[in-house]
Tab-separated table of C-alpha atoms in Angstrom:
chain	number	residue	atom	x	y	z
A	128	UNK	CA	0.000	0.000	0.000
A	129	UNK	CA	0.935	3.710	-0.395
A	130	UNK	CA	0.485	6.914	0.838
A	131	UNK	CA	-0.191	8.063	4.780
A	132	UNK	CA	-2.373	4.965	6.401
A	133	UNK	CA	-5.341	7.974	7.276
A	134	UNK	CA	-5.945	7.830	3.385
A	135	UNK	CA	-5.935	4.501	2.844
A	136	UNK	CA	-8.705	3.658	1.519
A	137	UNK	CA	-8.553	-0.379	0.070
A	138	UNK	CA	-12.099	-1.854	-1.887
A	139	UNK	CA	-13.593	-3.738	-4.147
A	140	UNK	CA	-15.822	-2.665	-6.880
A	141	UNK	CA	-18.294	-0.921	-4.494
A	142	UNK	CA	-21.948	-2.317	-4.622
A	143	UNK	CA	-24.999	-2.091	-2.503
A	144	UNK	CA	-25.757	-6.149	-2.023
A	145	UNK	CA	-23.033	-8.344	-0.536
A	146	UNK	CA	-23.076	-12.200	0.702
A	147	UNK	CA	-21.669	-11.188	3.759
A	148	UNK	CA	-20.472	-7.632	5.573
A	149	UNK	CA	-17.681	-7.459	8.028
A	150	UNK	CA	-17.777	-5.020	10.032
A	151	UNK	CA	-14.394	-3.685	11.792
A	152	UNK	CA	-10.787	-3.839	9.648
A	153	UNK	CA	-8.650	-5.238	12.708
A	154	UNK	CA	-7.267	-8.280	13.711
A	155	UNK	CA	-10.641	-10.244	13.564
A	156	UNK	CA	-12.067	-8.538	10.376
A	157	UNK	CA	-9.081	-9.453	8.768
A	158	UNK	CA	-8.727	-12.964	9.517
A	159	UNK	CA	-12.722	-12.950	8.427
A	160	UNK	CA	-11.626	-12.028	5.499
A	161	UNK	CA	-9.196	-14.323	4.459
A	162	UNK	CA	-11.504	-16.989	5.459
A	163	UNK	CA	-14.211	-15.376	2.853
A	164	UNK	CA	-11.722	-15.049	0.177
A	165	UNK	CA	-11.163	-18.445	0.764
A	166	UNK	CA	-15.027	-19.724	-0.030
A	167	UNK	CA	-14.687	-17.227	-3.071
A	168	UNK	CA	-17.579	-14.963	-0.939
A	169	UNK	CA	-18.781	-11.166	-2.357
A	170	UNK	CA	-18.123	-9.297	0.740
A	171	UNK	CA	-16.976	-6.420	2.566
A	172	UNK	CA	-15.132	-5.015	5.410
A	173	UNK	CA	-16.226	-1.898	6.732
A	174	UNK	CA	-14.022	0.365	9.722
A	175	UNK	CA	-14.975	3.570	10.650
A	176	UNK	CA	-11.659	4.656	11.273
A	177	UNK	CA	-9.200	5.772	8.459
A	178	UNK	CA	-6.527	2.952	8.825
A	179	UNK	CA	-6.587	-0.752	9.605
A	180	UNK	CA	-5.980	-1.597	13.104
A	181	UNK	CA	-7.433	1.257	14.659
A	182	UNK	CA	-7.108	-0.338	18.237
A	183	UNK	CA	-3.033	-0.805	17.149
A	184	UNK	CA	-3.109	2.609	16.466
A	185	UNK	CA	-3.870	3.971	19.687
A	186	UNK	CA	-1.857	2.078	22.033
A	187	UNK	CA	1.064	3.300	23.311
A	188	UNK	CA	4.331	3.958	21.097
A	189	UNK	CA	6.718	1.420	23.408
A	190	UNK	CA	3.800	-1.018	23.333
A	191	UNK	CA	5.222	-4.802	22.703
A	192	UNK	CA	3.302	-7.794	22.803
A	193	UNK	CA	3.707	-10.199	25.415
A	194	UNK	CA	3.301	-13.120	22.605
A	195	UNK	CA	6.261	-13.912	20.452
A	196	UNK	CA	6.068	-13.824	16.638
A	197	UNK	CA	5.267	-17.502	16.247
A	198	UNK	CA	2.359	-16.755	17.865
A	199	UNK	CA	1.064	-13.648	16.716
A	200	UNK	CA	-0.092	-14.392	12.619
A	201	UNK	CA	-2.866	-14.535	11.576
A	202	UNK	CA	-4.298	-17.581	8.723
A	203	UNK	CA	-1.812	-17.381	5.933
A	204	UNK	CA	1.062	-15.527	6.788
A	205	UNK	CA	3.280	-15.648	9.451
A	206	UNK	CA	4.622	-12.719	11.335
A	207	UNK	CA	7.816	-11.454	9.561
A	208	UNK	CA	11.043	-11.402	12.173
A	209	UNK	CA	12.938	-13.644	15.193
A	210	UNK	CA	9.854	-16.217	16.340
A	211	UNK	CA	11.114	-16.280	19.597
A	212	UNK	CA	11.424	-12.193	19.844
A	213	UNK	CA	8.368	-9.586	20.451
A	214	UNK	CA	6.637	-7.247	18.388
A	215	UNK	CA	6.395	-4.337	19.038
A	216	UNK	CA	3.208	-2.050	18.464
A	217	UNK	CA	4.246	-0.484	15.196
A	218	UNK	CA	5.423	-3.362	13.882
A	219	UNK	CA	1.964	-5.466	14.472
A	220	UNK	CA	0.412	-2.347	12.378
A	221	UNK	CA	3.065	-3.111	10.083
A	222	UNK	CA	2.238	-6.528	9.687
A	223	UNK	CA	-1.514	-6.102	9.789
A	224	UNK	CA	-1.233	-3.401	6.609
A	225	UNK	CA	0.735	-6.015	4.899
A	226	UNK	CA	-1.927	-8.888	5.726
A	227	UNK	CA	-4.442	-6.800	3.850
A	228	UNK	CA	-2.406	-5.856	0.712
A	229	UNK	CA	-1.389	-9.493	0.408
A	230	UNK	CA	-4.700	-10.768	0.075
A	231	UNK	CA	-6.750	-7.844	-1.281
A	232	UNK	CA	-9.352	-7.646	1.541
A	233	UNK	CA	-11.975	-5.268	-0.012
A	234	UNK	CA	-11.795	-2.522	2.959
A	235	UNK	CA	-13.658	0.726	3.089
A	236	UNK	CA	-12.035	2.754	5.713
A	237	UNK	CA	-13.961	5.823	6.999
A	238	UNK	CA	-17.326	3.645	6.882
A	239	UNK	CA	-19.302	4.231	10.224
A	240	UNK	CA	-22.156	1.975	10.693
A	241	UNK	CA	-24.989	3.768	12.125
A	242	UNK	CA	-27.773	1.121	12.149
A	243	UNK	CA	-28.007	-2.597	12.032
A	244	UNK	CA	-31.395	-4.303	11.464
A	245	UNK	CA	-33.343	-6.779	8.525
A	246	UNK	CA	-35.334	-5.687	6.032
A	247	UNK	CA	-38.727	-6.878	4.567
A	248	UNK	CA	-37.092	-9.288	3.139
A	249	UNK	CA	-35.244	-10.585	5.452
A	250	UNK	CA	-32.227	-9.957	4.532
A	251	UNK	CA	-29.818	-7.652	6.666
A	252	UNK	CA	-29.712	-3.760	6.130
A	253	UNK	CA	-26.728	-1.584	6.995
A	254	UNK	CA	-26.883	2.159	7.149
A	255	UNK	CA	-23.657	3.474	6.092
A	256	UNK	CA	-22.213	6.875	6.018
A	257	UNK	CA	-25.899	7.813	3.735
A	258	UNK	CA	-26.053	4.387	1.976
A	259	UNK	CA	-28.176	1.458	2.851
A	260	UNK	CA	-26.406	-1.937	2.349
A	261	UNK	CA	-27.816	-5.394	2.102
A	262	UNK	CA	-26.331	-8.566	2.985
A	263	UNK	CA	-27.676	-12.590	3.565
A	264	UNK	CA	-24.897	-12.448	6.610
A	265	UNK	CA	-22.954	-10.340	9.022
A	266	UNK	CA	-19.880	-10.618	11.030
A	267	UNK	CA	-19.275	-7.951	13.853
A	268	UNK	CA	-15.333	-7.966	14.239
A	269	UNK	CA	-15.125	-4.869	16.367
A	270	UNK	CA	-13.269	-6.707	19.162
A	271	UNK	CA	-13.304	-5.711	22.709
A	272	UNK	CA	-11.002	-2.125	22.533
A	273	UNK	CA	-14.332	-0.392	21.765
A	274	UNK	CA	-15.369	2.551	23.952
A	275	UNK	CA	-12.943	3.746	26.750
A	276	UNK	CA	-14.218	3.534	30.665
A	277	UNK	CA	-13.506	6.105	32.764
A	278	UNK	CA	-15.286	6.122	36.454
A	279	UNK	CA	-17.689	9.077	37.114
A	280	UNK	CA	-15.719	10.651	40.251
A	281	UNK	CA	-12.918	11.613	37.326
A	282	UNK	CA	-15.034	14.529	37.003
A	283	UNK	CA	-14.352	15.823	40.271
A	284	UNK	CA	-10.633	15.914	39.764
A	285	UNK	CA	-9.490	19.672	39.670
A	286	UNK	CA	-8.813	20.854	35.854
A	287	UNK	CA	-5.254	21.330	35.974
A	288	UNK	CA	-4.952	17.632	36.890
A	289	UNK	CA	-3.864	16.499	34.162
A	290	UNK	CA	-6.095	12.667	33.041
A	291	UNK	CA	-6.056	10.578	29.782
A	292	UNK	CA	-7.513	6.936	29.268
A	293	UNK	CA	-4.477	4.876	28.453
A	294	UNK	CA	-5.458	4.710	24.850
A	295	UNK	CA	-4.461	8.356	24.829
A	296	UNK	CA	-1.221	7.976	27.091
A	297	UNK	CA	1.271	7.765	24.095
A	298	UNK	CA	4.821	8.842	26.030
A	299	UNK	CA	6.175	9.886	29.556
A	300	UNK	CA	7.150	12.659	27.889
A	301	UNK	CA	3.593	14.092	26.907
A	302	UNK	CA	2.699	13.423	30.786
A	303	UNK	CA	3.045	16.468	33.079
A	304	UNK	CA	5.892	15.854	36.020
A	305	UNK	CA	5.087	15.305	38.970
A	306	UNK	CA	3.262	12.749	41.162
A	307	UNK	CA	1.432	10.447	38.663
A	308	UNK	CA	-1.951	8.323	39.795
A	309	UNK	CA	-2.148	4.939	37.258
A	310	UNK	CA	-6.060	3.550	37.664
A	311	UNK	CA	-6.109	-0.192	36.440
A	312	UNK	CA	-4.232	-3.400	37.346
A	313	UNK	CA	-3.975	-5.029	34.378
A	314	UNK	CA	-1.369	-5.580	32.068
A	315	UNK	CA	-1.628	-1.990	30.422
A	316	UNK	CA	-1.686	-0.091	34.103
A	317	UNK	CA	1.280	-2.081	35.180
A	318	UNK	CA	3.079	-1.492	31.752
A	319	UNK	CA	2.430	2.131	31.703
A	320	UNK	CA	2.876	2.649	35.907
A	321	UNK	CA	6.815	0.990	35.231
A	322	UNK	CA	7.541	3.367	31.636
A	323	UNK	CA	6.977	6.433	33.593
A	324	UNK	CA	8.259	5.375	37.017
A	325	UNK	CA	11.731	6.094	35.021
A	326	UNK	CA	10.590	9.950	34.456
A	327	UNK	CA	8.117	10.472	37.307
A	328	UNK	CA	6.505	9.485	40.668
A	329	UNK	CA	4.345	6.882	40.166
A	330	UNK	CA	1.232	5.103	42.591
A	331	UNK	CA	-0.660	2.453	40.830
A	332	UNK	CA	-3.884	2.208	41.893
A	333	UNK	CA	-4.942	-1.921	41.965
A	334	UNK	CA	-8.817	-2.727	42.389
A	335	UNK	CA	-8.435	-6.455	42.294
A	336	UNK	CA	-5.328	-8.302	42.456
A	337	UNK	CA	-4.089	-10.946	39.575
A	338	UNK	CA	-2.018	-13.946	38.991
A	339	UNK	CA	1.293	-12.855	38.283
A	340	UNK	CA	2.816	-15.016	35.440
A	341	UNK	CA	6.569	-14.401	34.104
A	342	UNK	CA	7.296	-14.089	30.824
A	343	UNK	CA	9.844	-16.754	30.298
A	344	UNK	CA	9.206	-19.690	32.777
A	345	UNK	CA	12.494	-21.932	32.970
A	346	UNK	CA	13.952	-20.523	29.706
A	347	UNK	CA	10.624	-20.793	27.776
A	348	UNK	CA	7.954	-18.469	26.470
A	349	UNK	CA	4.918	-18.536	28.666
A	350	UNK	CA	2.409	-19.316	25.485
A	351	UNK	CA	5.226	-22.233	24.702
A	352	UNK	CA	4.148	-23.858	27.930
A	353	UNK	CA	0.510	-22.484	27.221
A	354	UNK	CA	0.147	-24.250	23.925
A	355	UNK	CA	1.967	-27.271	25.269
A	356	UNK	CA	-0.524	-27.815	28.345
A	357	UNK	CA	-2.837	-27.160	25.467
A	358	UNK	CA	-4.423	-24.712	28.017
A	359	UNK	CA	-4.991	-22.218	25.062
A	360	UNK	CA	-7.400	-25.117	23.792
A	361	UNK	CA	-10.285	-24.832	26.662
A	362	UNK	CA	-13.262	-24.072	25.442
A	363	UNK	CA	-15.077	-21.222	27.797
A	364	UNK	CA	-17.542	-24.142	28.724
A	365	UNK	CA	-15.112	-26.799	30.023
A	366	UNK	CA	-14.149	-26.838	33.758
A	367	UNK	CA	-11.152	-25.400	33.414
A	368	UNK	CA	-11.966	-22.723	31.042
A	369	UNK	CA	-15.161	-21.683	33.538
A	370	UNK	CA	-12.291	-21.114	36.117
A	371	UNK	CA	-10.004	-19.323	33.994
A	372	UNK	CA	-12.362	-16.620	32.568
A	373	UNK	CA	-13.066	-15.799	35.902
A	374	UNK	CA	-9.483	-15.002	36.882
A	375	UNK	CA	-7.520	-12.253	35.425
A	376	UNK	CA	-3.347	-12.992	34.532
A	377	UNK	CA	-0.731	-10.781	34.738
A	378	UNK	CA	2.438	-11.382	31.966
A	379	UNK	CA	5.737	-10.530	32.960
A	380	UNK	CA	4.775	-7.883	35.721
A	381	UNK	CA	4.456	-8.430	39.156
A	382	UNK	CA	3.679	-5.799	42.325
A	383	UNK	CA	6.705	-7.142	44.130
A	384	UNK	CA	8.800	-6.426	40.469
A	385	UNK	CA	7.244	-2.772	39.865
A	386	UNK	CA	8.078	-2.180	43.506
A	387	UNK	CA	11.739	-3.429	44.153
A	388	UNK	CA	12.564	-2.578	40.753
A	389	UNK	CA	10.763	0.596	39.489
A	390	UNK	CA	10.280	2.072	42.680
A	391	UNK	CA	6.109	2.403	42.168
A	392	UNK	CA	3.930	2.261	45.107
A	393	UNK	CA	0.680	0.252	45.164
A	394	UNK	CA	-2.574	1.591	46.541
A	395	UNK	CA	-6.303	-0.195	46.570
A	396	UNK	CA	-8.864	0.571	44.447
A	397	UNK	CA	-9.518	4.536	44.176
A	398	UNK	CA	-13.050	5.132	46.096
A	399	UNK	CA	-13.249	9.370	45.751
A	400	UNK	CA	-11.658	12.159	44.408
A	401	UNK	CA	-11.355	15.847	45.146
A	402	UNK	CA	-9.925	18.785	43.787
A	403	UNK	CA	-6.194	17.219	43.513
A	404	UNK	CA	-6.495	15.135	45.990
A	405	UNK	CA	-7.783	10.972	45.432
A	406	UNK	CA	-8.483	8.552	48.164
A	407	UNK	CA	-8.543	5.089	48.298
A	408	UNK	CA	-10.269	2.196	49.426
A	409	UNK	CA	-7.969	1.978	52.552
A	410	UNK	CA	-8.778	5.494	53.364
A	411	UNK	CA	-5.752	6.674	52.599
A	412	UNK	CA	-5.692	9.798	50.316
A	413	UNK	CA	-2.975	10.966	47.260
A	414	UNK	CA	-2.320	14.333	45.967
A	415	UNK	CA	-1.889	14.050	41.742
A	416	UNK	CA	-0.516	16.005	39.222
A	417	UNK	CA	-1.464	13.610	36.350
A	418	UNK	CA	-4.266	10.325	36.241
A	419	UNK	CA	-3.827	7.468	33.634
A	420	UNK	CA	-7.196	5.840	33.693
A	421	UNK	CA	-5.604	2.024	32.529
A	422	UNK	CA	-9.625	1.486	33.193
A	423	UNK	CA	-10.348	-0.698	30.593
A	424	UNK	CA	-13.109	-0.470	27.890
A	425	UNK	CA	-17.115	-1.216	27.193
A	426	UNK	CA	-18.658	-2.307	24.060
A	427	UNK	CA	-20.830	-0.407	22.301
A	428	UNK	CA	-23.510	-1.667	20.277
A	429	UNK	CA	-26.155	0.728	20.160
A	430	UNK	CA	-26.259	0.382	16.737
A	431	UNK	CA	-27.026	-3.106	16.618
A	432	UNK	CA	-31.049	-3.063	16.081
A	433	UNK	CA	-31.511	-6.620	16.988
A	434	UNK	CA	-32.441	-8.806	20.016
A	435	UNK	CA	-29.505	-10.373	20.549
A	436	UNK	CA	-28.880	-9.089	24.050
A	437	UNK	CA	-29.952	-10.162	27.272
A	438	UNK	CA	-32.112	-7.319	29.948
A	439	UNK	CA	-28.431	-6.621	31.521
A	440	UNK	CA	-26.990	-5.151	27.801
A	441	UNK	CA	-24.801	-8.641	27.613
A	442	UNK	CA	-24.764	-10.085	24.241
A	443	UNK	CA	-26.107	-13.356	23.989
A	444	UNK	CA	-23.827	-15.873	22.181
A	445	UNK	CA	-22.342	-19.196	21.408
A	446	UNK	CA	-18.846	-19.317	20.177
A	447	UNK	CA	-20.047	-15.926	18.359
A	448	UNK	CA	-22.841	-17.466	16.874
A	449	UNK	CA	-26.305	-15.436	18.228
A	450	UNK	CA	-30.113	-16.171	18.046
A	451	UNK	CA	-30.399	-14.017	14.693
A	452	UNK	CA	-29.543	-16.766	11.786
A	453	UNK	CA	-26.732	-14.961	9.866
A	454	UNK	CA	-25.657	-12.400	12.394
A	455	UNK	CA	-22.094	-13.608	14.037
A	456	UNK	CA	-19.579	-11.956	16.463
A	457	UNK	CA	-15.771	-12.647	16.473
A	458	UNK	CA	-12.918	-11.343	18.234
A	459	UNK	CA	-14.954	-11.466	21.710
A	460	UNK	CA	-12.424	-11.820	25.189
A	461	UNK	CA	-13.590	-15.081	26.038
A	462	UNK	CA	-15.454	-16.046	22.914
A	463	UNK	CA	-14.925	-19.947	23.259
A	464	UNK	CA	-11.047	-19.839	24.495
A	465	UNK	CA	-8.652	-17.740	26.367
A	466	UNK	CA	-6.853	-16.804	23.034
A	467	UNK	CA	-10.184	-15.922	21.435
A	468	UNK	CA	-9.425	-12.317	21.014
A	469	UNK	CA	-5.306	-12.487	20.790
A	470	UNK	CA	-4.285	-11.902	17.119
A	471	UNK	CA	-2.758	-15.344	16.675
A	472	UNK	CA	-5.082	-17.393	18.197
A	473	UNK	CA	-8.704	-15.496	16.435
A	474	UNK	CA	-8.246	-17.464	13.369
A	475	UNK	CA	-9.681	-20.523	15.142
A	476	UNK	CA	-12.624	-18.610	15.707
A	477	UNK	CA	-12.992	-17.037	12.429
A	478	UNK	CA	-12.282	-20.542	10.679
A	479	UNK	CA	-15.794	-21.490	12.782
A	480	UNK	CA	-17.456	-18.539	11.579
A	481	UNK	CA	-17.015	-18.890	7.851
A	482	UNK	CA	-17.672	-22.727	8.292
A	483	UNK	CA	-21.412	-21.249	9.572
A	484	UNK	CA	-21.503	-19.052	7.099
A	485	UNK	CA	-20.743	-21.726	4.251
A	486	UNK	CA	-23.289	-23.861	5.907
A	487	UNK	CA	-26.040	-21.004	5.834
A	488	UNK	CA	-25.257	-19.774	2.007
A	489	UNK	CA	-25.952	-23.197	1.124
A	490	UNK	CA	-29.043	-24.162	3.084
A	491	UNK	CA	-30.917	-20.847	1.452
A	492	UNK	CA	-31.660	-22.683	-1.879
A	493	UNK	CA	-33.234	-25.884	1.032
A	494	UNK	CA	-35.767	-24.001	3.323
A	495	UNK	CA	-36.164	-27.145	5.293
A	496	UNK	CA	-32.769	-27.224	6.257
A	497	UNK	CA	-30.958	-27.287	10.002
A	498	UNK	CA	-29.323	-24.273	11.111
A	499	UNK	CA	-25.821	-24.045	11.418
A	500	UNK	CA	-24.009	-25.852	14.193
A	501	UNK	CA	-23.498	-23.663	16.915
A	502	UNK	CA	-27.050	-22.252	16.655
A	503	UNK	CA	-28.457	-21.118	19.921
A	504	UNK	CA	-27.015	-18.821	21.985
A	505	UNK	CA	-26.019	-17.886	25.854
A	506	UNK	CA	-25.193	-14.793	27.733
A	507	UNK	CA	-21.681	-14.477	27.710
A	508	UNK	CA	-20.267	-11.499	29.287
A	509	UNK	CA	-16.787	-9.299	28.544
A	510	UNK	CA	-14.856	-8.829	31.134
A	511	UNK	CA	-12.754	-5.358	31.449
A	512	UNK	CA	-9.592	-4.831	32.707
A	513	UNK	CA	-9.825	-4.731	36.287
A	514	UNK	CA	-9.539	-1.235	38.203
């Protein structure tokens, strides 16, 4: 591809009728696609944003993955570089680019979908940017990076205190100095609490506390032992994997690490805040110069025109597969394994979804027949990063 990726604009012929939309250009839209190129489908991909990988795109710049290369392709082509090293950030956008150009996904960038529901006919209809689309089938890819959380009592933080969600922390340099509150255990608050521990004062705010992991157990990549325990394999519905979902991991950090090493003090789980001044839920209070809300995300599908959610707002699903024949998810934390929405372990799920959507093109021209397998659907629930 050419030119700056904000004009990239990559597409088929453009038409109003498809076999199947795709909605989102990320990771999972683009491992959809393949998949759909594949069967020989007439489809699209749509993004709202004006480059692939949005979500890659607003992470920070030192961001590397905590999976090695081997593990981080998607179907087809294997992530360029060392197997054994780690990508970082700007070369996963790299790579993701690349992935599209190599198989000439039909992408329309800058495509905002503001409705989602079936026509007369019963086929689906898409409002898009002023154009209505058809399609038999559609495929929401949009992952779970979707609309940034930031607690309510933020608002009561004084104005000069400076506050960004983590997806707009970019640098320590961009972050005032002074004494700097991170919000978020996870792996992001306890990667971005030990970058700017090397410029600034940093607390690190920890709501629930998680498994530490390290990165290299006795000389080996975590997801080497992962894949070997075939962990990575447990559906959400086995034992194990009911367990799992329900407790959150952290990768090569540690409290004990960020403390002996990077000199960052841990607090509870922020409970107020006033002026400059935060307090916790130990009742012990912190004056701040700067807040990084690592506070994780919440979907948003209030475009979505169709009952596939439960009275609570949680999508109902199975393996991505809802109640409405022809409308699938992908990319979902959780979807039917813990590597469900890492970039080299969606294909499995996408694989699934284009098998049910092969299954569906061919049962229009036999009324009678079964729905795809998979049919039927349960609440699942996405977990956010923990605060």
């Amino acid at each position: 591809m050419s030119g700056s990726s904000a004009e990239r604009r990559v597409t088929a012929e453009p038409t109003s009728s498809y076999e199947v939309v795709v909605v989102g250009a990320g990771q999972a839209g683009l491992a959809m696609g393949y998949f759909l190129r594949r069967q020989g489908r007439l489809f699209v991909i749509f993004d709202r944003a004006g480059q692939i990988a949005r979500a890659w795109h607003e992470r920070w710049d030192s961001l590397t993955l905590f999976t090695p290369r081997r593990y981080s392709g998607l179907p087809g082509l294997p992530f360029p570089g060392d197997p054994d090293g780690y990508p970082t950030r700007d070369e996963v956008i790299a790579y993701l680019e690349r992935y599209a150009e190599t198989f000439e996904l039909p992408i329309e960038l800058n495509s905002e979908l503001k409705r989602l529901d079936l026509s007369d006919d019963g086929r689906f209809r898409l409002e898009v940017d002023g154009r209505t689309i058809t399609a038999d089938q559609v495929v929401v890819a949009t992952g779970p990076f979707q609309t940034p959380y930031v607690p309510k009592l933020a608002e009561r933080l004084a104005d000069d205190v400076f506050q960004t969600h983590a997806v707009g922390y970019r640098r320590p340099d961009e972050v005032p100095l002074g004494t700097v509150l991170v919000v978020g255990g996870g792996n992001t608050g306890f990667q971005i609490a030990k970058e700017l521990s090397a410029t600034h004062k940093v607390v690190l705010s920890v709501g629930s506390r998680q498994t530490p992991l390290p990165q290299r157990p006795l000389g080996r990549d975590l997801f080497w032992w992962l894949t070997k325990a075939r962990i990575l394999d447990k559906s959400v519905e086995s034992r194990l994997g009911r367990k799992l979902r329900t407790r959150d991991t952290l990768i090569g950090s540690s409290p004990r690490e960020l403390k002996r090493h990077h000199g960052v003090e841990l607090k509870p789980r922020v409970v107020a805040a006033d002026g400059h001044t935060v307090r916790f839920e130990d009742g012990s209070k912190l004056e701040v110069d700067a807040v990084i809300w690592a506070t994780g995300y919440r979907p948003d599908y209030s475009w979505i025109k169709l009952r596939v959610f439960d009275e609570n707002g949680r999508l109902r699903h199975r393996r991505g597969v809802t109640d409405v024949p022809a409308l699938s998810f992908l990319g979902l934390t959780w979807q039917h394994t813990r590597g469900s929405a890492l970039i080299g372990w969606v294909r499995d799920d996408a694989e699934f979804i284009a098998e049910q959507i092969a299954v569906y093109q061919e049962s229009k021209a036999r009324p009678s027949a079964r729905r795809p397998v998979g049919a039927g659907a349960s609440a699942q629930a996405q977990p956010d990063e923990r605060t």
